Every structure is written in C-alpha cells, then in structure tokens.
mmCIF file of C-alpha atoms and ligand atoms in Angstrom:
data_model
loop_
_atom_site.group_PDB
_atom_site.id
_atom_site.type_symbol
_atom_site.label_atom_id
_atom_site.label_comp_id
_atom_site.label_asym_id
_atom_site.label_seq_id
_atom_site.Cartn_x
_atom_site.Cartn_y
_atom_site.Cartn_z
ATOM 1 C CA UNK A 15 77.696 131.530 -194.003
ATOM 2 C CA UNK A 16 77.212 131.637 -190.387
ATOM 3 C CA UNK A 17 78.301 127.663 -188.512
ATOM 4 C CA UNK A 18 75.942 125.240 -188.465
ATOM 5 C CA UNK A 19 74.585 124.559 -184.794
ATOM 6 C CA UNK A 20 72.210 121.440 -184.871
ATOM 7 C CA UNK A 21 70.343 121.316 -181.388
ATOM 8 C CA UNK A 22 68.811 118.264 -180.026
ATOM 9 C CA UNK A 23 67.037 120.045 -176.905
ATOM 10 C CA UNK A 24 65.338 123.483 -176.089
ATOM 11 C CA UNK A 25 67.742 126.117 -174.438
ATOM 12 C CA UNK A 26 65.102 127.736 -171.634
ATOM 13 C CA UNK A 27 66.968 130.911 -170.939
ATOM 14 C CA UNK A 28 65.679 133.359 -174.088
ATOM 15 C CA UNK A 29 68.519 135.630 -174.307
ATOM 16 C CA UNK A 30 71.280 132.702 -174.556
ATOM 17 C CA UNK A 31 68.658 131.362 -177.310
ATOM 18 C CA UNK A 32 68.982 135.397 -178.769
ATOM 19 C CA UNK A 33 72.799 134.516 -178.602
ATOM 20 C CA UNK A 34 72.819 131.389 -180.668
ATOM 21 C CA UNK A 35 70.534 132.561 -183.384
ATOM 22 C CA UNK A 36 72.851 135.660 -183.931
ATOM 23 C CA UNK A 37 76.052 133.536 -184.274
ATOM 24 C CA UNK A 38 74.891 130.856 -185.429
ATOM 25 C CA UNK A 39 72.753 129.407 -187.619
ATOM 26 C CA UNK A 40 70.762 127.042 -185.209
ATOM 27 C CA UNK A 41 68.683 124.154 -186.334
ATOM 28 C CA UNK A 42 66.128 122.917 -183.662
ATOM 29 C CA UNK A 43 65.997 119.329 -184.359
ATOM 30 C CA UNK A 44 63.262 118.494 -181.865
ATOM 31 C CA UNK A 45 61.118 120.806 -184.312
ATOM 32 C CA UNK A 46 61.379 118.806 -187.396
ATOM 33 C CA UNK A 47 59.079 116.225 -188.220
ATOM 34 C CA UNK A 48 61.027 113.789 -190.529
ATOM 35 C CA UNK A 49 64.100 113.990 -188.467
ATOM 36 C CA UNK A 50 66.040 110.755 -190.803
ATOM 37 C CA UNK A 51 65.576 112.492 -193.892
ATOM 38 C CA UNK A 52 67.048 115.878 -192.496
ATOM 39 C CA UNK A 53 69.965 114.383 -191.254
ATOM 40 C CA UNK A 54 70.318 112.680 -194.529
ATOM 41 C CA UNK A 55 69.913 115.840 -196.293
ATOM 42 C CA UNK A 56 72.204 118.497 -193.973
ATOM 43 C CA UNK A 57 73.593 116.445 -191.358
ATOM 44 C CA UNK A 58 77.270 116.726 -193.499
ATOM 45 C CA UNK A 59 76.962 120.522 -193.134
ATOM 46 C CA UNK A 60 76.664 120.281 -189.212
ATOM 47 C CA UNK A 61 79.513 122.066 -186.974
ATOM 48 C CA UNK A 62 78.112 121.791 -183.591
ATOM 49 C CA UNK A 63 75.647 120.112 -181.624
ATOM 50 C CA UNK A 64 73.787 121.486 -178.427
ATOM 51 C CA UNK A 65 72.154 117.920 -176.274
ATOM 52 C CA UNK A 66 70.885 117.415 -172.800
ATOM 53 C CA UNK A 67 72.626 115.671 -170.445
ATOM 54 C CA UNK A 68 69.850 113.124 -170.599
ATOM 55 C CA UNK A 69 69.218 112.900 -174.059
ATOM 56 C CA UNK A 70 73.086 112.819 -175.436
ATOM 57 C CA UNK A 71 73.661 111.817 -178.558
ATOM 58 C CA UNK A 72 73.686 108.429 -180.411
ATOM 59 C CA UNK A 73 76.637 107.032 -181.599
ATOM 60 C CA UNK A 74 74.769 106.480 -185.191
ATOM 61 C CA UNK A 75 74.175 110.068 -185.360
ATOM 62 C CA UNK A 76 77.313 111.161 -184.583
ATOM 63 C CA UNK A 77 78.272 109.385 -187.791
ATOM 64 C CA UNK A 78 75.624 111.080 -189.498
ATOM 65 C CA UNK A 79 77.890 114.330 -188.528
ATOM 66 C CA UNK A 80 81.378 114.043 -190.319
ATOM 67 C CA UNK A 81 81.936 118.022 -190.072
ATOM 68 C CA UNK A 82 81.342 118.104 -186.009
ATOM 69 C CA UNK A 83 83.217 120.024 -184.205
ATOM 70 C CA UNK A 84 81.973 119.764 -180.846
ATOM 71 C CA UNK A 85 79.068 118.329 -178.591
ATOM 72 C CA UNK A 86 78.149 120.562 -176.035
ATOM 73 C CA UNK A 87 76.083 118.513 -173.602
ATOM 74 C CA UNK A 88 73.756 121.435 -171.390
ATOM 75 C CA UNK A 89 74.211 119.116 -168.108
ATOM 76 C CA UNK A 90 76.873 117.200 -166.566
ATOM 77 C CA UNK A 91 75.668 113.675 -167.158
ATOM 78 C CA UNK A 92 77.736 112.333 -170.503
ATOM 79 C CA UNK A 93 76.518 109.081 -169.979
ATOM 80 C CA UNK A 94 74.171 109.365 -173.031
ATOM 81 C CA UNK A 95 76.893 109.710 -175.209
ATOM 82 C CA UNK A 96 79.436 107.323 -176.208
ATOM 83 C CA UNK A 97 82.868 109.528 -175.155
ATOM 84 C CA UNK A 98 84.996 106.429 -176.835
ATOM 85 C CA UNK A 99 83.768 107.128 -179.703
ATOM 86 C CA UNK A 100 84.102 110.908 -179.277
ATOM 87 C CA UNK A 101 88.090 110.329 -178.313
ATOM 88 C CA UNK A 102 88.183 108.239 -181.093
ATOM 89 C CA UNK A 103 87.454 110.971 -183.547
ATOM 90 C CA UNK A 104 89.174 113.402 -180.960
ATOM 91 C CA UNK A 105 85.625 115.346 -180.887
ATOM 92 C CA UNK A 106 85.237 117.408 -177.927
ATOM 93 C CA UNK A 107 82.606 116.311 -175.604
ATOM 94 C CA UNK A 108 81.751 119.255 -172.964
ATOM 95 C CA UNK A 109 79.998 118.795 -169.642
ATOM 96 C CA UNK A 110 78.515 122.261 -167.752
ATOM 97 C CA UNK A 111 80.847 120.993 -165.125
ATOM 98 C CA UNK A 112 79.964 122.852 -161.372
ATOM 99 C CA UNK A 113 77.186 125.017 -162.666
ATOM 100 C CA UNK A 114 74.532 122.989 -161.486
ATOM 101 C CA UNK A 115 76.276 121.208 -158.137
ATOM 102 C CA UNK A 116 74.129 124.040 -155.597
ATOM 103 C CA UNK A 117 70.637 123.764 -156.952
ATOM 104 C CA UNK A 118 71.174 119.449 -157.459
ATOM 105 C CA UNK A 119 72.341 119.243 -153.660
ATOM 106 C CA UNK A 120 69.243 121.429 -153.031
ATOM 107 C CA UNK A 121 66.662 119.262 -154.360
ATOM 108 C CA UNK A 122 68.710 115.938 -153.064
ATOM 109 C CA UNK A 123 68.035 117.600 -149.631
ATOM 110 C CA UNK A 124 64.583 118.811 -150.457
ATOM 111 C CA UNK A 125 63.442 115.836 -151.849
ATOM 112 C CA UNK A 126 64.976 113.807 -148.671
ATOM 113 C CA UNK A 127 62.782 116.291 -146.228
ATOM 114 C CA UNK A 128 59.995 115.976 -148.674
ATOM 115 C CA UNK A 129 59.801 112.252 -148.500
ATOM 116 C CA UNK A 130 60.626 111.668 -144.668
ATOM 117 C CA UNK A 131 58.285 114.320 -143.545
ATOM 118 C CA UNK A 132 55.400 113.330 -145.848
ATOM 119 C CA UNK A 133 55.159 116.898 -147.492
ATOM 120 C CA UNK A 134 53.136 115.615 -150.209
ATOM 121 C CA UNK A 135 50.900 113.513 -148.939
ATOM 122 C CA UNK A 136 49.797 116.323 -146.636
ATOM 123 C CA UNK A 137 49.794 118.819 -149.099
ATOM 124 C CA UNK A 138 47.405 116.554 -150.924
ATOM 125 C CA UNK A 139 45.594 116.087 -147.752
ATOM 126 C CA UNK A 140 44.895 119.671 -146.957
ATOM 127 C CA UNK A 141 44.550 120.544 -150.490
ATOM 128 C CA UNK A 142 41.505 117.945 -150.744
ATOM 129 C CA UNK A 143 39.721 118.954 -148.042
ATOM 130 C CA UNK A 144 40.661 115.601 -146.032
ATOM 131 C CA UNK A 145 41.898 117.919 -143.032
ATOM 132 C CA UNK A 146 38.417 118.869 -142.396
ATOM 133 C CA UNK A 147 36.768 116.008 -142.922
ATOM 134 C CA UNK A 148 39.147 114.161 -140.079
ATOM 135 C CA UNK A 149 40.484 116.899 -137.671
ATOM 136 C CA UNK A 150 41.647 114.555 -135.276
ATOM 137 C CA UNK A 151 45.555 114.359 -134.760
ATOM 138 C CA UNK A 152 46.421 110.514 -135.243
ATOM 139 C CA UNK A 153 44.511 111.014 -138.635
ATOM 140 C CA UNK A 154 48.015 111.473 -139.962
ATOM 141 C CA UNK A 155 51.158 108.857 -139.275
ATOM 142 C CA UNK A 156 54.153 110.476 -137.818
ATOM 143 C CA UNK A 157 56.892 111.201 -139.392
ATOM 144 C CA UNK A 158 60.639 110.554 -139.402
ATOM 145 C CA UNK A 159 63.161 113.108 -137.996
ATOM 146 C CA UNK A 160 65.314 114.265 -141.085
ATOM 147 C CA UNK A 161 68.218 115.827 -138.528
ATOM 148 C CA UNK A 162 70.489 113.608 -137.247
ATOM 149 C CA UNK A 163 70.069 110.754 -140.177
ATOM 150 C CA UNK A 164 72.866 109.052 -141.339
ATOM 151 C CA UNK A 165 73.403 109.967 -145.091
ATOM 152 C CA UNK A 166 74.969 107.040 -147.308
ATOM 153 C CA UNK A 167 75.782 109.036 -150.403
ATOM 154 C CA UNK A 168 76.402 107.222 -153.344
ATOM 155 C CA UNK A 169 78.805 108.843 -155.593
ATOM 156 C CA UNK A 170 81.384 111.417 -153.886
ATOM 157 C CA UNK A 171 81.567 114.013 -157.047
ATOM 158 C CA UNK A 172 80.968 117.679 -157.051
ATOM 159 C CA UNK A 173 76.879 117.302 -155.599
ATOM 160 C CA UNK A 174 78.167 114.533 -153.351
ATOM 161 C CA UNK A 175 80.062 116.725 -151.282
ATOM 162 C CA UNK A 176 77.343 119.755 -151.699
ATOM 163 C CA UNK A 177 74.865 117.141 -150.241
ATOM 164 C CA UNK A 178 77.447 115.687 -147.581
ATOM 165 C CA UNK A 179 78.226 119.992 -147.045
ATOM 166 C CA UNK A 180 74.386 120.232 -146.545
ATOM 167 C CA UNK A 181 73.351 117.615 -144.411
ATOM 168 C CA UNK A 182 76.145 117.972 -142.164
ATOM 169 C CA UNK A 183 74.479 121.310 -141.084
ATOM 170 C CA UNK A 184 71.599 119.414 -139.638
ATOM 171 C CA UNK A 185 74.196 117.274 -137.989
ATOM 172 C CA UNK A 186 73.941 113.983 -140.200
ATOM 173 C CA UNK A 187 76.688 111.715 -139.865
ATOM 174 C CA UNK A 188 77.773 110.918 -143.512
ATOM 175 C CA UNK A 189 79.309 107.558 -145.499
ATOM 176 C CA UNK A 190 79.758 107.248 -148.824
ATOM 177 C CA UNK A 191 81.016 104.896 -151.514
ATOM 178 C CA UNK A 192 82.230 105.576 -154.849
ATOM 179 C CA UNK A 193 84.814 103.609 -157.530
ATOM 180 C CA UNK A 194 87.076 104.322 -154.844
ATOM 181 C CA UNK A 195 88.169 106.044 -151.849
ATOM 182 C CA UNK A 196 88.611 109.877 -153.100
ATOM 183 C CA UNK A 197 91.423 112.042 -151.015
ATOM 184 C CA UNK A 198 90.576 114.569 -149.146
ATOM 185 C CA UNK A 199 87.141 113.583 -148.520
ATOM 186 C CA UNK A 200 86.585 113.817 -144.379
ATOM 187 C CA UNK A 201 83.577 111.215 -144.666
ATOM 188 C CA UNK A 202 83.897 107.685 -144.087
ATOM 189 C CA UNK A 203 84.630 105.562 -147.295
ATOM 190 C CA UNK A 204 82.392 102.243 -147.355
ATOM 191 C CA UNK A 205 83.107 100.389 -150.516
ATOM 192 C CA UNK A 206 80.387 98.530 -150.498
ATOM 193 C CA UNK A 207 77.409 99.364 -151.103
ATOM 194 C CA UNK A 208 75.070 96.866 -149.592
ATOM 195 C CA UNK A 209 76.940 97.514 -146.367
ATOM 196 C CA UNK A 210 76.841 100.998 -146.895
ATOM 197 C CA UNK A 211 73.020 100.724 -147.439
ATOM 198 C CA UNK A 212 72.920 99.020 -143.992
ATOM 199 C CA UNK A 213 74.695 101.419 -142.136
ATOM 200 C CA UNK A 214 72.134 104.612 -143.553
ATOM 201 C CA UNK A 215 69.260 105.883 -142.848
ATOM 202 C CA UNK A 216 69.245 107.090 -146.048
ATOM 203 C CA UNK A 217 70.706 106.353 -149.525
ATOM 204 C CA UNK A 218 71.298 109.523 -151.529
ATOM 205 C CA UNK A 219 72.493 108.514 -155.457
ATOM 206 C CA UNK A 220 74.700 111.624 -156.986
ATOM 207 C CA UNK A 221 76.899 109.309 -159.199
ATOM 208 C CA UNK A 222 76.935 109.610 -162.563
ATOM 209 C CA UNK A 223 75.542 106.504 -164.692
ATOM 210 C CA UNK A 224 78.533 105.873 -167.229
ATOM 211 C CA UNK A 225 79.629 102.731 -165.540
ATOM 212 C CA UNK A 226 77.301 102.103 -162.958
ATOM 213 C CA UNK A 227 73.344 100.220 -163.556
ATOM 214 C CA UNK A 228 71.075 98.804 -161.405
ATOM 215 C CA UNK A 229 73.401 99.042 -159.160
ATOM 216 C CA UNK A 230 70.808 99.754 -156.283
ATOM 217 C CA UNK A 231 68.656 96.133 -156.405
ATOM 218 C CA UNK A 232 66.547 94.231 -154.282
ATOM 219 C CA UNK A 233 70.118 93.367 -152.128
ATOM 220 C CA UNK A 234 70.898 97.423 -151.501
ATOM 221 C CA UNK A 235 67.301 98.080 -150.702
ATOM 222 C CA UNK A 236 66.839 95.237 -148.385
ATOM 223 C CA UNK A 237 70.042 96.431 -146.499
ATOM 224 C CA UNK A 238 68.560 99.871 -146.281
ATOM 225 C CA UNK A 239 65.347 98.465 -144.200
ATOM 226 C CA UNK A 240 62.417 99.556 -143.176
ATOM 227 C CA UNK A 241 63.130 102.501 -141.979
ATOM 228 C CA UNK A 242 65.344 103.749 -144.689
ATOM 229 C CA UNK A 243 64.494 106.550 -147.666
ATOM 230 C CA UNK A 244 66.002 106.200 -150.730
ATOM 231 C CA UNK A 245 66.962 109.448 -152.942
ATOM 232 C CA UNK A 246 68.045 109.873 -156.488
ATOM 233 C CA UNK A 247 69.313 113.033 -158.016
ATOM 234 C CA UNK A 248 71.421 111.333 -160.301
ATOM 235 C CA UNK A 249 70.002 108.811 -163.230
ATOM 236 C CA UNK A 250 67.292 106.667 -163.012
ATOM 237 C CA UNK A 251 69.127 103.768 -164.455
ATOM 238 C CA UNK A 252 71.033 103.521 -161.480
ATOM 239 C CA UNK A 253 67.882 101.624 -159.508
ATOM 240 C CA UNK A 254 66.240 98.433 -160.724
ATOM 241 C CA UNK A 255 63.038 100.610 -160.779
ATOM 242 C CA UNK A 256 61.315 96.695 -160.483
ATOM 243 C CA UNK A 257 62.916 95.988 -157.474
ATOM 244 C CA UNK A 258 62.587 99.144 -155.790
ATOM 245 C CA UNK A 259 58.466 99.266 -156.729
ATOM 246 C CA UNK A 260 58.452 95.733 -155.368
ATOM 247 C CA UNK A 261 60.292 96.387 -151.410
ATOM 248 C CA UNK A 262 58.490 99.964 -151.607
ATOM 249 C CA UNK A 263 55.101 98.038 -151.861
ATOM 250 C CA UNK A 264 56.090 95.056 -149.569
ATOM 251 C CA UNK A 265 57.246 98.021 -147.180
ATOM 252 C CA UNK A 266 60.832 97.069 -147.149
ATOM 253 C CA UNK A 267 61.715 100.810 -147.046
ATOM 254 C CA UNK A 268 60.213 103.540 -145.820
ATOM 255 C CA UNK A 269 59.947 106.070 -148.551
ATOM 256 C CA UNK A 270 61.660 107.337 -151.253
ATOM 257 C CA UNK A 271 62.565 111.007 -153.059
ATOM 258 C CA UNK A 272 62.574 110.417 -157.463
ATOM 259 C CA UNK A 273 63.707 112.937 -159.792
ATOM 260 C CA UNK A 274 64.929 110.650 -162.040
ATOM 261 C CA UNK A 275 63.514 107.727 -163.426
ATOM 262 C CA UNK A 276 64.219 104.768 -166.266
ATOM 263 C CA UNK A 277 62.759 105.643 -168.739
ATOM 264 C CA UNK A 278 61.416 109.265 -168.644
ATOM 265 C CA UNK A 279 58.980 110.595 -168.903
ATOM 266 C CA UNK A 280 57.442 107.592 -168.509
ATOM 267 C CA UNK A 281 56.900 106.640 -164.032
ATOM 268 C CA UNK A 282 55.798 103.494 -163.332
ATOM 269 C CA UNK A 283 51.963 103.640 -162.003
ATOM 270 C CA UNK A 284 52.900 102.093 -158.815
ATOM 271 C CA UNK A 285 55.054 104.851 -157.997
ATOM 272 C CA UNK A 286 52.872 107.162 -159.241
ATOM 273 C CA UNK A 287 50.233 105.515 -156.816
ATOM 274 C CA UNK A 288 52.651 105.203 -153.551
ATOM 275 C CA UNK A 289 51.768 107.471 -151.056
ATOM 276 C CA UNK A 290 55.718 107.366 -149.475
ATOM 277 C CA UNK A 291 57.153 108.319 -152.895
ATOM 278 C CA UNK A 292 57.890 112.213 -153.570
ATOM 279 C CA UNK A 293 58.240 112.417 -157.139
ATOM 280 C CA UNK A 294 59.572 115.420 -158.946
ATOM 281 C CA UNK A 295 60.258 115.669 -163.269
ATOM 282 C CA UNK A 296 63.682 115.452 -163.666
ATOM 283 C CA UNK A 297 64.034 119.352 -162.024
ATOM 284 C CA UNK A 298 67.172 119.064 -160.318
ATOM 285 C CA UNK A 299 69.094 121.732 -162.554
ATOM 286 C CA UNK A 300 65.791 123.630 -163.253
ATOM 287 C CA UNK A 301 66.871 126.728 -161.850
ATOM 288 C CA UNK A 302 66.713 130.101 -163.674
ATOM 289 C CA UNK A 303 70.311 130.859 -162.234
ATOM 290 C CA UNK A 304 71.575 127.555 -163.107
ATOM 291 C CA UNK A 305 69.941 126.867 -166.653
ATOM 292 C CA UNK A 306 71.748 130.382 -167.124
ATOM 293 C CA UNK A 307 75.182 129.238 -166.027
ATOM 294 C CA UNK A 308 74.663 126.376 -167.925
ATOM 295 C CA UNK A 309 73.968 127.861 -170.985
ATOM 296 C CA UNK A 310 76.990 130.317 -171.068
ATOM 297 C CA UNK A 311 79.462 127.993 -170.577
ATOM 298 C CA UNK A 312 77.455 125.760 -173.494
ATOM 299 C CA UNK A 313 77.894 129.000 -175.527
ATOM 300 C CA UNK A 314 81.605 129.354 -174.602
ATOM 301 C CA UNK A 315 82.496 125.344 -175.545
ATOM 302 C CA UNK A 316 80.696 126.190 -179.146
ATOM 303 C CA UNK A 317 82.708 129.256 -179.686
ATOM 304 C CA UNK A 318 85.860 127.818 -178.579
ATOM 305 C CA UNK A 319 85.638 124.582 -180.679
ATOM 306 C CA UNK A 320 85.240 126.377 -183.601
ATOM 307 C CA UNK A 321 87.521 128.960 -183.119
ATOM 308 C CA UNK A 322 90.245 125.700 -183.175
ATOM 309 C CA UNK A 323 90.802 125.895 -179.583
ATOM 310 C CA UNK A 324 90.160 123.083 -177.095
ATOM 311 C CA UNK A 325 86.860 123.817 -175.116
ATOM 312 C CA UNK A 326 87.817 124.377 -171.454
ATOM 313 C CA UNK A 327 85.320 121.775 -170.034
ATOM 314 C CA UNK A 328 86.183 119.218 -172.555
ATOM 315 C CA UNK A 329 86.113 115.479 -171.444
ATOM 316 C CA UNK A 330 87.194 113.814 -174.054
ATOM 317 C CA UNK A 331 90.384 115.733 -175.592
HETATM 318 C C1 8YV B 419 69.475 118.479 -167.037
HETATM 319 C C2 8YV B 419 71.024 116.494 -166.362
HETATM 320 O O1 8YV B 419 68.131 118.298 -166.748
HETATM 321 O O2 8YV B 419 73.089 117.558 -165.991
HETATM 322 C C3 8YV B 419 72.504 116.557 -166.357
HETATM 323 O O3 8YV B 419 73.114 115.557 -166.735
HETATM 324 O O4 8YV B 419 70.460 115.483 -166.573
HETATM 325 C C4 8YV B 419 70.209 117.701 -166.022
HETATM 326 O O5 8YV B 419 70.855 118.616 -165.261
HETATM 327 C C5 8YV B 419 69.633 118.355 -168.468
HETATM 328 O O6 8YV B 419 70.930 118.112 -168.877
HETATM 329 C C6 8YV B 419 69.101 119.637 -169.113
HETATM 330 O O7 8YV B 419 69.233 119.573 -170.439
#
C-alpha cells in the first residue's frame, strides 16, 4: 500500500500534483465534506501531511494523526502550527525555507510603489472613464517619491534583507528592528519599534508571526505620521487591523500596501473602501517559479521523512 499523504491545501503546480498521486496515496482534505468523521475514520492511517503556511495545522488534529511522520508546511510561515508540540512528539515540521524570499521582496517593493504612487486608484480612474470626464491635471493629488524613502523593515530574515537589497538600489536609507540585533547585517539596528516607526518613511513587516501580534498599534502608526506608508508581506496578525483602519481614516498615515490580512479572506470594508490602501490576496509567493520551488522541496521533506531520514528543512528536529 502506497503512504498515506493527507493534504490540507491545493498544490497549484500540476505536475508536482502528478508526483504525489504516483507515490503516494494523497487525500485532499479540503475536498471532503464531513471532514470530523474522516479523520475519525482514517486519520490513524495518515503518514504525512501537506498545509499552507497560513493554514498550518491544529494542534487537535495533529492528535487525530498518531502515525505522522512529517508536516510539510508549502510556505515559510510555521506560525499556524504549534512546533512545541511537534518537538514534543519529535515530528518534523518543514518550512520551504528561501524558495519564496525573491518574489515576497518583489511584491513588498511593488506593493510600496503601488501604494505611494497611487497605481490603483488611477488605474481605477482611467479604467472608469473618470480621465475623460476631468482632463485637467490637478484632477489627481500628487504623489509621494518612492526613491530616496527611508525603509523601517520590520523583521531582518531572509525577505528582510531581499527588501533592504532592493530598496537600496533606489537609494533608500534602511533601519530595521527585529528580536535582536542580527550580525552581519550593514543596516542600522533600532530596537524599538515605535522609534523605528518615527524615523521611516515607511514600515515594511517581513517578520514572521510566531511570537510577535499586534505588534504594529495605534502607538507604531502614530509614530509613522502622516506621511508614512505602511506595508505587510508578512501576517496580518501582526497589525491591530482596528487601529490601523482607524489612523488610515483619521489620516494619520498616508497609505498603506496589504497582502495579508487578520482574518482572510475576510478585509475589513473600510479598507476595502480606502482609496490610499493597495490591497492584494495574500499573492506574495504566487509565482509559477516559486509555487514550483516550493513544491519540490515539499516533495523532498515527504520522501525523506518517510524514508527515516531527517528532512533537510526541518524546524523542529
Ligand atoms: C503562501 C505563506 O501563500 O509562506 C508562507 O508562510 O503564507 C505563503 O507564502 C502559502 O504558504 C501557500 O500555501
């Protein structure tokens, strides 16, 4: 009998999905209907299991899974899954560590051009005829000068330093803050991050969400000012999403760049509504190349963990 792979999201590359069905026998659990009674029914039988960074795994289900072998998360975020736990049973957790760094850092930079330049908003005005209908030049605010910005990045991992890599190109100066001050790292270290928020132009979040929440408020915001554009690559858990709708709306900043959001796919209306706000679905890693990286090395942790070995990107044995 061929292992039992139970996966919790869809794979979007079709020949890694060709891949799993021949080795495996691959159950797609976001096909079933009565999802409790399956588990109840084969969830002893299960040897692997294939999640989304954002979507994890609950720590209830786990124990619903006394046979696993391995959780292969297809993303780098882990903070969905409860890695204690995981060590505790010494069940590899693997990450698709550095496949997706480029294309994140891309959209982190898009999204910050996007949302300083107003690309939306006048795509939307073009696109509804409003450029006709008022020709005249000051019919449209100006915008603010991406080059040059100073770029507090929040979070100094791998896309950290692609963004910091980036942005230095279009000669921003760059801070950052992070648990601590990481070696190497040419860019100043500001450990906090209200003063960090005060000394950008723009906040850019690329930290992962395992320990940190909410941890850009009303305070962070505020320090930011007026003039300041907030981005988030990362999790949306990391903003109060209340406080940020209420200093967007009161104009306490000047714009901000979301791919990430609470609770997805649900955006709050008055985001939805706010002309300043570039939104984007949680695309960061949406990338034919990088869903493809991503999904060999998910193949490679599932093959290794149940060939006995430890999975190279393992983060938890
Ligand atoms: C993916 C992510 O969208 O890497 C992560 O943690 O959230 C994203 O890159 C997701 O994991 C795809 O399944």
């Amino acid at each position: 009998m061929k292992p039992q792979v139970l996966q919790l999201n869809p794979i979007l590359i079709p020949a890694a999905n060709e891949r799993l069905a021949s080795l495996y026998e691959v159950h797609r659990f976001y096909e079933i209907s009565d999802q409790a009674a399956w588990l109840r029914e084969h969830g002893a039988g299960i040897d692997a299991v294939i999640t989304g960074g954002h979507t994890g795994i609950s720590r209830a289900m786990l124990q619903q899974l006394p046979a696993l072998k391995v959780v292969a998360v297809n993303g780098v975020g882990t903070d969905a899954v409860d890695l204690a736990y995981c060590r505790e049973r010494r069940l590899p957790v693997t990450a698709t560590l550095g496949a997706l760094t480029q294309d994140v850092a891309d959209l982190a930079i898009g999204l910050l051009i996007a949302a300083c330049r107003n690309l939306c908003a006048v795509d939307r005005f073009v696109r509804d005829g409003q450029w006709e209908q008022h020709p005249q030049p000051g019919a449209l605010p100006l915008a603010r000068r991406f080059s040059g910005m100073r770029l507090g990045i929040v979070g100094m991992g791998r896309v950290g330093r692609a963004v910091a890599q980036r942005a230095s190109a279009f000669d921003c100066p760059i801070l950052y803050t992070d648990l601590r001050a990481i070696d190497g790292v040419p860019y100043r270290f500001v450990p906090d991050l209200v003063e960090l928020a005060r000394e950008s132009d723009a906040l850019v979040l690329c930290a992962s969400a395992d320990k940190a929440q909410g941890i850009v408020n009303a305070a962070v915001l505020e320090a930011l000012g007026p003039r300041g554009f907030l981005v988030n690559v990362a999790r949306g858990r990391l903003v109060d999403e209340d406080d940020l709708v209420a200093v967007l709306s009161a104009g306490g900043i000047a714009g901000a760049g979301l791919d990430v959001f609470v609770d997805e796919p649900r955006v709050p209306q008055a985001l939805r509504r706010c002309e300043r706000v570039t939104l984007q679905a949680h695309r960061a890693s949406a990338t034919w190349e990088t869903r493809a990286a991503m999904a060999d090395m998910v193949l490679q942790s599932v093959a290794q963990a149940l060939a006995g070995e430890r999975p190279a990107t393992s983060l938890t044995t």
